[in-house]
Short mmCIF file of C-alpha atoms and ligand atoms in Angstrom, two decimals:
data_model
loop_
_atom_site.label_atom_id
_atom_site.label_comp_id
_atom_site.label_asym_id
_atom_site.label_seq_id
_atom_site.Cartn_x
_atom_site.Cartn_y
_atom_site.Cartn_z
CA UNK A 1 181.41 -193.68 272.03
CA UNK A 2 178.39 -191.88 273.42
CA UNK A 3 177.89 -190.19 276.78
CA UNK A 4 175.69 -187.61 278.46
CA UNK A 5 176.69 -185.13 281.15
CA UNK A 6 174.77 -182.56 283.13
CA UNK A 7 176.10 -179.28 284.55
CA UNK A 8 174.70 -176.16 286.19
CA UNK A 9 175.76 -172.56 285.60
CA UNK A 10 177.68 -170.72 288.30
CA UNK A 11 177.52 -167.12 289.47
CA UNK A 12 180.77 -165.38 290.40
CA UNK A 13 180.82 -163.48 293.71
CA UNK A 14 184.42 -162.41 293.16
CA UNK A 15 184.57 -161.95 289.42
CA UNK A 16 186.82 -163.14 286.64
CA UNK A 17 187.44 -160.10 284.43
CA UNK A 18 190.50 -159.93 282.17
CA UNK A 19 192.85 -162.47 280.59
CA UNK A 20 196.57 -162.95 281.14
CA UNK A 21 196.88 -165.13 278.03
CA UNK A 22 194.25 -164.75 275.31
CA UNK A 23 195.65 -167.63 273.28
CA UNK A 24 195.13 -170.16 276.09
CA UNK A 25 192.24 -168.21 277.60
CA UNK A 26 193.93 -167.94 280.99
CA UNK A 27 192.30 -165.49 283.42
CA UNK A 28 194.21 -162.49 284.75
CA UNK A 29 192.67 -162.97 288.20
CA UNK A 30 191.31 -165.71 290.42
CA UNK A 31 187.57 -165.86 291.12
CA UNK A 32 185.06 -167.35 293.55
CA UNK A 33 181.62 -168.55 292.47
CA UNK A 34 178.57 -170.47 293.59
CA UNK A 35 177.23 -173.33 291.48
CA UNK A 36 173.46 -173.34 291.01
CA UNK A 37 171.17 -176.36 291.45
CA UNK A 38 168.00 -175.77 289.52
CA UNK A 39 169.21 -174.48 286.14
CA UNK A 40 171.00 -177.07 284.10
CA UNK A 41 172.39 -178.05 280.72
CA UNK A 42 172.31 -181.66 279.55
CA UNK A 43 174.86 -182.45 276.87
CA UNK A 44 175.19 -185.63 274.80
CA UNK A 45 178.32 -186.31 272.74
CA UNK A 46 178.47 -189.20 270.30
CA UNK A 47 181.62 -189.85 268.30
CA UNK A 48 180.64 -191.49 265.04
CA UNK A 49 182.98 -192.61 262.22
CA UNK A 50 180.18 -192.33 259.67
CA UNK A 51 179.83 -188.53 260.14
CA UNK A 52 181.48 -186.15 257.66
CA UNK A 53 181.68 -183.28 260.17
CA UNK A 54 180.67 -182.28 263.70
CA UNK A 55 177.04 -181.34 264.25
CA UNK A 56 175.50 -179.28 267.05
CA UNK A 57 171.86 -179.06 268.07
CA UNK A 58 170.98 -176.63 270.90
CA UNK A 59 167.48 -176.84 272.36
CA UNK A 60 166.26 -178.68 269.24
CA UNK A 61 167.74 -176.12 266.80
CA UNK A 62 170.80 -176.70 264.63
CA UNK A 63 173.45 -174.22 265.82
CA UNK A 64 176.32 -173.48 263.43
CA UNK A 65 177.41 -170.29 265.21
CA UNK A 66 178.70 -172.12 268.28
CA UNK A 67 179.98 -175.16 266.35
CA UNK A 68 183.63 -174.04 265.82
CA UNK A 69 184.04 -173.40 269.57
CA UNK A 70 182.47 -176.76 270.39
CA UNK A 71 184.69 -178.56 267.84
CA UNK A 72 187.84 -176.97 269.30
CA UNK A 73 186.75 -178.03 272.77
CA UNK A 74 186.16 -181.63 271.57
CA UNK A 75 189.66 -181.60 269.98
CA UNK A 76 191.15 -180.49 273.30
CA UNK A 77 189.61 -183.49 275.08
CA UNK A 78 189.65 -186.26 272.46
CA UNK A 79 192.58 -185.11 270.30
CA UNK A 80 192.60 -183.61 266.82
CA UNK A 81 192.57 -187.10 265.24
CA UNK A 82 189.22 -187.95 266.83
CA UNK A 83 186.10 -189.08 264.97
CA UNK A 84 183.50 -186.44 264.19
CA UNK A 85 180.79 -186.01 266.80
CA UNK A 86 177.14 -185.21 267.04
CA UNK A 87 176.52 -182.94 270.02
CA UNK A 88 173.10 -182.25 271.51
CA UNK A 89 172.58 -179.64 274.20
CA UNK A 90 169.41 -178.90 276.16
CA UNK A 91 169.06 -176.22 278.83
CA UNK A 92 166.05 -175.63 281.08
CA UNK A 93 166.67 -171.85 281.20
CA UNK A 94 167.03 -169.03 278.65
CA UNK A 95 170.43 -169.35 276.96
CA UNK A 96 172.52 -166.33 275.95
CA UNK A 97 170.56 -164.16 278.40
CA UNK A 98 173.33 -163.53 280.88
CA UNK A 99 172.68 -166.64 282.93
CA UNK A 100 176.12 -168.11 282.31
CA UNK A 101 174.87 -170.74 279.89
CA UNK A 102 178.36 -171.11 278.38
CA UNK A 103 179.62 -172.17 281.82
CA UNK A 104 177.18 -175.06 282.17
CA UNK A 105 177.48 -175.92 278.47
CA UNK A 106 181.26 -176.26 278.30
CA UNK A 107 181.50 -177.97 281.72
CA UNK A 108 179.00 -180.59 280.52
CA UNK A 109 180.71 -180.80 277.12
CA UNK A 110 184.20 -181.68 278.41
CA UNK A 111 182.77 -184.26 280.80
CA UNK A 112 180.55 -185.90 278.15
CA UNK A 113 183.42 -185.86 275.61
CA UNK A 114 185.80 -187.43 278.13
CA UNK A 115 183.32 -190.20 278.94
CA UNK A 116 182.43 -190.81 275.28
CA UNK A 117 186.08 -190.90 274.14
CA UNK A 118 187.20 -192.89 277.21
CA UNK A 119 190.08 -190.50 277.91
CA UNK A 120 189.55 -190.70 281.69
CA UNK A 121 190.98 -187.29 282.53
CA UNK A 122 190.98 -185.96 286.10
CA UNK A 123 188.38 -183.38 287.06
CA UNK A 124 191.15 -180.77 287.37
CA UNK A 125 192.33 -181.49 283.83
CA UNK A 126 188.75 -181.29 282.53
CA UNK A 127 188.23 -178.00 284.38
CA UNK A 128 191.34 -176.63 282.72
CA UNK A 129 190.05 -177.73 279.28
CA UNK A 130 186.59 -176.25 279.97
CA UNK A 131 188.31 -173.02 281.01
CA UNK A 132 190.11 -172.83 277.67
CA UNK A 133 186.69 -172.83 275.98
CA UNK A 134 185.09 -170.38 278.44
CA UNK A 135 186.84 -169.11 281.56
CA UNK A 136 183.84 -169.41 283.86
CA UNK A 137 183.07 -172.98 282.70
CA UNK A 138 186.00 -174.38 284.72
CA UNK A 139 184.11 -173.52 287.93
CA UNK A 140 180.98 -175.51 286.95
CA UNK A 141 182.93 -178.78 287.17
CA UNK A 142 182.68 -178.27 290.94
CA UNK A 143 179.78 -177.64 293.33
CA UNK A 144 178.88 -175.25 296.13
CA UNK A 145 181.40 -172.45 296.68
CA UNK A 146 184.26 -172.77 294.19
CA UNK A 147 187.53 -170.89 293.92
CA UNK A 148 189.45 -170.69 290.66
CA UNK A 149 193.10 -170.01 291.43
CA UNK A 150 195.71 -168.86 288.96
CA UNK A 151 198.47 -171.45 289.27
CA UNK A 152 201.59 -170.97 287.15
CA UNK A 153 200.62 -171.42 283.52
CA UNK A 154 197.36 -173.17 284.39
CA UNK A 155 194.39 -172.82 286.72
CA UNK A 156 193.51 -174.84 289.81
CA UNK A 157 190.04 -175.28 291.31
CA UNK A 158 189.07 -175.67 294.96
CA UNK A 159 185.71 -176.47 296.52
CA UNK A 160 185.61 -174.07 299.49
CA UNK A 161 182.43 -175.59 300.91
CA UNK A 162 179.57 -177.65 299.54
CA UNK A 163 176.03 -176.52 298.80
CA UNK A 164 174.89 -178.45 301.88
CA UNK A 165 177.47 -176.74 304.09
CA UNK A 166 175.99 -173.33 303.29
CA UNK A 167 172.73 -173.63 301.34
CA UNK A 168 172.08 -170.11 300.04
CA UNK A 169 169.52 -169.24 297.37
CA UNK A 170 169.87 -167.17 294.20
CA UNK A 171 167.03 -165.13 292.69
CA UNK A 172 167.70 -163.99 289.12
CA UNK A 173 165.77 -161.00 287.77
CA UNK A 174 165.79 -161.11 283.97
CA UNK A 175 165.48 -157.52 282.78
CA UNK A 176 166.15 -158.07 279.06
CA UNK A 177 166.48 -161.26 277.06
CA UNK A 178 168.12 -159.89 273.89
CA UNK A 179 171.66 -161.11 273.17
CA UNK A 180 174.24 -158.75 274.67
CA UNK A 181 175.81 -156.15 272.35
CA UNK A 182 179.39 -157.17 273.08
CA UNK A 183 180.78 -160.55 274.16
CA UNK A 184 182.59 -160.98 277.48
CA UNK A 185 185.76 -161.91 275.62
CA UNK A 186 185.77 -158.65 273.63
CA UNK A 187 184.69 -156.59 276.64
CA UNK A 188 187.54 -157.98 278.75
CA UNK A 189 190.10 -157.11 276.10
CA UNK A 190 188.70 -153.60 275.69
CA UNK A 191 188.90 -153.17 279.47
CA UNK A 192 192.53 -154.32 279.55
CA UNK A 193 193.55 -152.11 276.65
CA UNK A 194 191.70 -148.91 277.55
CA UNK A 195 190.39 -148.70 281.13
CA UNK A 196 192.43 -146.53 283.52
CA UNK A 197 190.99 -148.68 286.34
CA UNK A 198 192.07 -152.06 284.95
CA UNK A 199 195.45 -152.25 286.71
CA UNK A 200 193.92 -151.31 290.06
CA UNK A 201 191.24 -153.96 289.54
CA UNK A 202 193.95 -156.63 289.06
CA UNK A 203 195.98 -155.34 292.02
CA UNK A 204 193.05 -155.47 294.42
CA UNK A 205 191.65 -158.86 293.45
CA UNK A 206 193.80 -160.88 295.86
CA UNK A 207 192.43 -158.88 298.83
CA UNK A 208 188.83 -159.45 297.67
CA UNK A 209 189.48 -163.17 297.24
CA UNK A 210 190.98 -163.39 300.74
CA UNK A 211 188.01 -161.55 302.23
CA UNK A 212 185.47 -163.78 300.44
CA UNK A 213 187.39 -166.93 301.43
CA UNK A 214 187.32 -165.82 305.09
CA UNK A 215 183.62 -164.91 304.88
CA UNK A 216 182.81 -168.35 303.45
CA UNK A 217 184.95 -170.14 306.07
CA UNK A 218 183.03 -168.47 308.88
CA UNK A 219 179.70 -168.51 306.97
CA UNK A 220 179.41 -164.75 307.45
CA UNK A 221 176.66 -163.58 305.12
CA UNK A 222 177.35 -159.94 305.98
CA UNK A 223 181.03 -160.12 305.08
CA UNK A 224 180.32 -162.05 301.88
CA UNK A 225 177.62 -159.54 300.88
CA UNK A 226 179.95 -156.58 301.36
CA UNK A 227 182.85 -157.98 299.35
CA UNK A 228 180.63 -159.42 296.57
CA UNK A 229 178.79 -156.14 295.95
CA UNK A 230 182.06 -154.21 296.09
CA UNK A 231 183.78 -156.56 293.65
CA UNK A 232 180.83 -156.49 291.24
CA UNK A 233 180.58 -152.69 291.20
CA UNK A 234 184.35 -152.42 290.77
CA UNK A 235 184.25 -154.73 287.74
CA UNK A 236 181.52 -152.61 286.18
CA UNK A 237 183.49 -149.43 286.97
CA UNK A 238 186.37 -150.88 284.93
CA UNK A 239 183.95 -151.26 282.01
CA UNK A 240 182.36 -147.82 282.45
CA UNK A 241 185.86 -146.33 282.30
CA UNK A 242 186.78 -148.14 279.09
CA UNK A 243 186.83 -146.68 275.57
CA UNK A 244 184.30 -147.19 274.16
CA UNK A 245 182.47 -147.36 277.52
CA UNK A 246 180.58 -150.59 278.16
CA UNK A 247 177.41 -150.24 280.20
CA UNK A 248 175.61 -153.57 280.44
CA UNK A 249 172.88 -152.32 282.78
CA UNK A 250 169.49 -150.91 281.85
CA UNK A 251 167.16 -148.83 284.00
CA UNK A 252 165.45 -151.99 285.30
CA UNK A 253 168.82 -153.35 286.48
CA UNK A 254 169.20 -150.21 288.60
CA UNK A 255 165.61 -150.44 289.83
CA UNK A 256 166.32 -154.04 290.95
CA UNK A 257 169.44 -152.83 292.75
CA UNK A 258 167.31 -150.28 294.59
CA UNK A 259 164.79 -152.99 295.48
CA UNK A 260 167.64 -155.03 297.02
CA UNK A 261 168.75 -151.96 298.97
CA UNK A 262 165.16 -151.65 300.24
CA UNK A 263 165.18 -155.29 301.38
CA UNK A 264 168.51 -154.75 303.13
CA UNK A 265 167.15 -151.66 304.89
CA UNK A 266 164.21 -153.78 306.09
CA UNK A 267 166.67 -156.23 307.64
CA UNK A 268 166.69 -159.03 305.03
CA UNK A 269 169.94 -160.88 304.44
CA UNK A 270 170.31 -160.35 300.68
CA UNK A 271 172.89 -158.92 298.30
CA UNK A 272 173.17 -158.44 294.56
CA UNK A 273 175.66 -159.26 291.86
CA UNK A 274 175.56 -158.45 288.14
CA UNK A 275 177.62 -160.04 285.35
CA UNK A 276 178.36 -158.85 281.83
CA UNK A 277 174.68 -158.36 281.08
CA UNK A 278 171.59 -156.60 282.44
CA UNK A 279 170.27 -159.35 284.77
CA UNK A 280 170.51 -158.87 288.52
CA UNK A 281 171.25 -161.88 290.71
CA UNK A 282 170.16 -161.57 294.34
CA UNK A 283 171.81 -163.97 296.78
CA UNK A 284 169.86 -164.62 299.99
CA UNK A 285 168.99 -167.05 302.74
CA UNK A 286 166.59 -169.78 301.48
CA UNK A 287 163.94 -168.63 303.99
CA UNK A 288 163.91 -165.20 302.31
CA UNK A 289 163.93 -166.44 298.70
CA UNK A 290 160.17 -166.23 298.17
CA UNK A 291 160.00 -162.68 299.56
CA UNK A 292 162.98 -161.62 297.41
CA UNK A 293 161.36 -163.25 294.36
CA UNK A 294 158.07 -161.42 294.92
CA UNK A 295 159.86 -158.12 295.47
CA UNK A 296 161.94 -158.39 292.27
CA UNK A 297 158.94 -159.64 290.24
CA UNK A 298 157.10 -156.42 291.16
CA UNK A 299 159.88 -154.16 289.81
CA UNK A 300 158.64 -152.56 286.58
CA UNK A 301 160.44 -153.95 283.53
CA UNK A 302 161.41 -157.31 285.05
CA UNK A 303 160.51 -159.95 282.45
CA UNK A 304 161.00 -163.09 284.47
CA UNK A 305 162.35 -164.19 287.85
CA UNK A 306 164.18 -167.50 288.29
CA UNK A 307 164.99 -168.99 291.70
CA UNK A 308 167.66 -171.58 292.38
CA UNK A 309 169.42 -173.21 295.29
CA UNK A 310 173.08 -174.17 295.24
CA UNK A 311 174.13 -177.49 293.75
CA UNK A 312 176.86 -179.91 292.79
CA UNK A 313 179.44 -179.94 290.04
CA UNK A 314 179.02 -181.42 286.56
CA UNK A 315 178.46 -185.17 286.36
CA UNK A 316 177.98 -187.94 283.82
CA UNK A 317 174.40 -189.19 283.72
CA UNK A 318 172.79 -192.26 282.20
CA UNK A 319 171.96 -191.91 278.51
CA UNK A 320 168.26 -191.47 277.82
C1 2P0 B 1 182.57 -164.38 285.84
N1 2P0 B 1 182.05 -163.36 283.65
O1 2P0 B 1 183.47 -164.51 286.70
C2 2P0 B 1 182.66 -163.18 284.94
C3 2P0 B 1 181.96 -162.00 285.53
C4 2P0 B 1 181.14 -162.30 283.34
C5 2P0 B 1 181.32 -161.29 284.39
O2 2P0 B 1 183.18 -165.19 283.19
O3 2P0 B 1 185.95 -165.02 277.42
O4 2P0 B 1 182.03 -166.48 279.04
O5 2P0 B 1 184.65 -167.16 277.36
O6 2P0 B 1 186.48 -166.84 279.04
O7 2P0 B 1 183.58 -167.15 280.91
C6 2P0 B 1 181.80 -164.47 281.48
O8 2P0 B 1 182.79 -164.72 280.61
O9 2P0 B 1 184.38 -165.52 279.17
C7 2P0 B 1 182.39 -164.35 282.82
P1 2P0 B 1 185.43 -166.18 278.20
P2 2P0 B 1 183.15 -166.13 279.94
O10 2P0 B 1 181.61 -165.17 285.79
#
């Protein structure tokens, strides 16, 4: 009745932004991401008949704020009649700082809950359940380059190529570690309800997905860079055009973007992407990762730089 699973966050190159069904948390668009290797969340779930309620400890601190979401996710895997559970989560990177910690957390949670309850669901089913808890979490069940496809009234995941097939590196510049002012869920709904650019964003996503898929198939860094930066800036334009406007960047985010432009002008194969937060993620060839790290670390206002390769999907690990 106890199991531990480990998962890494993922970074979307073609972004998920908007929901077609808020109730079931179904995305309005498909997305393509890369799963990281070096940042991870380790999650232990233990179902225990002697408990009088679920408990959640995150990085050694009791966490009641996240507990209702975790409990709902456990219900979705083990059924509403399940025993209560104690859940322990440990991440080796700053959580709630725009590093997609909910993706690694809910991917690890569904896998650990499935193993602990003995439900034996398929990875696709678990991805779908993780996606109900947090849209991006579905992608962390898989490794390397992952596509999330909208399929009827569900989602379907595809591994486009593994981390070993195309081993890129990701350099994350943390420009602010405060919790973000508005959650992704709220920001997506505000975008849908108020942004004049939202419909165009949805209309164009299929073309961006096709371009990224082709770029990945031929391992064309240049093509992937162009579509990823375009898709990222388009997503932020949707937010800038919303009412109230949502600007997740700070001046350091822009300074990092300029630093990436400088690297590109000097001939380095690197591009940026930015999620619903102020951190900039630079994707590059592994041989350039140290130079990119040094360059971003020198940008005034950057608090911390984290480097990661690409890795595998979530997996059950031996209990410690
Ligand atoms: C993504 N983001 O594709 C996009 C890009 C942020 C910007 O998925 O509402 O925490 O829980 O399904 O997965 C972050 O949002 O949102 C996200 P919910 P989630 O990675």
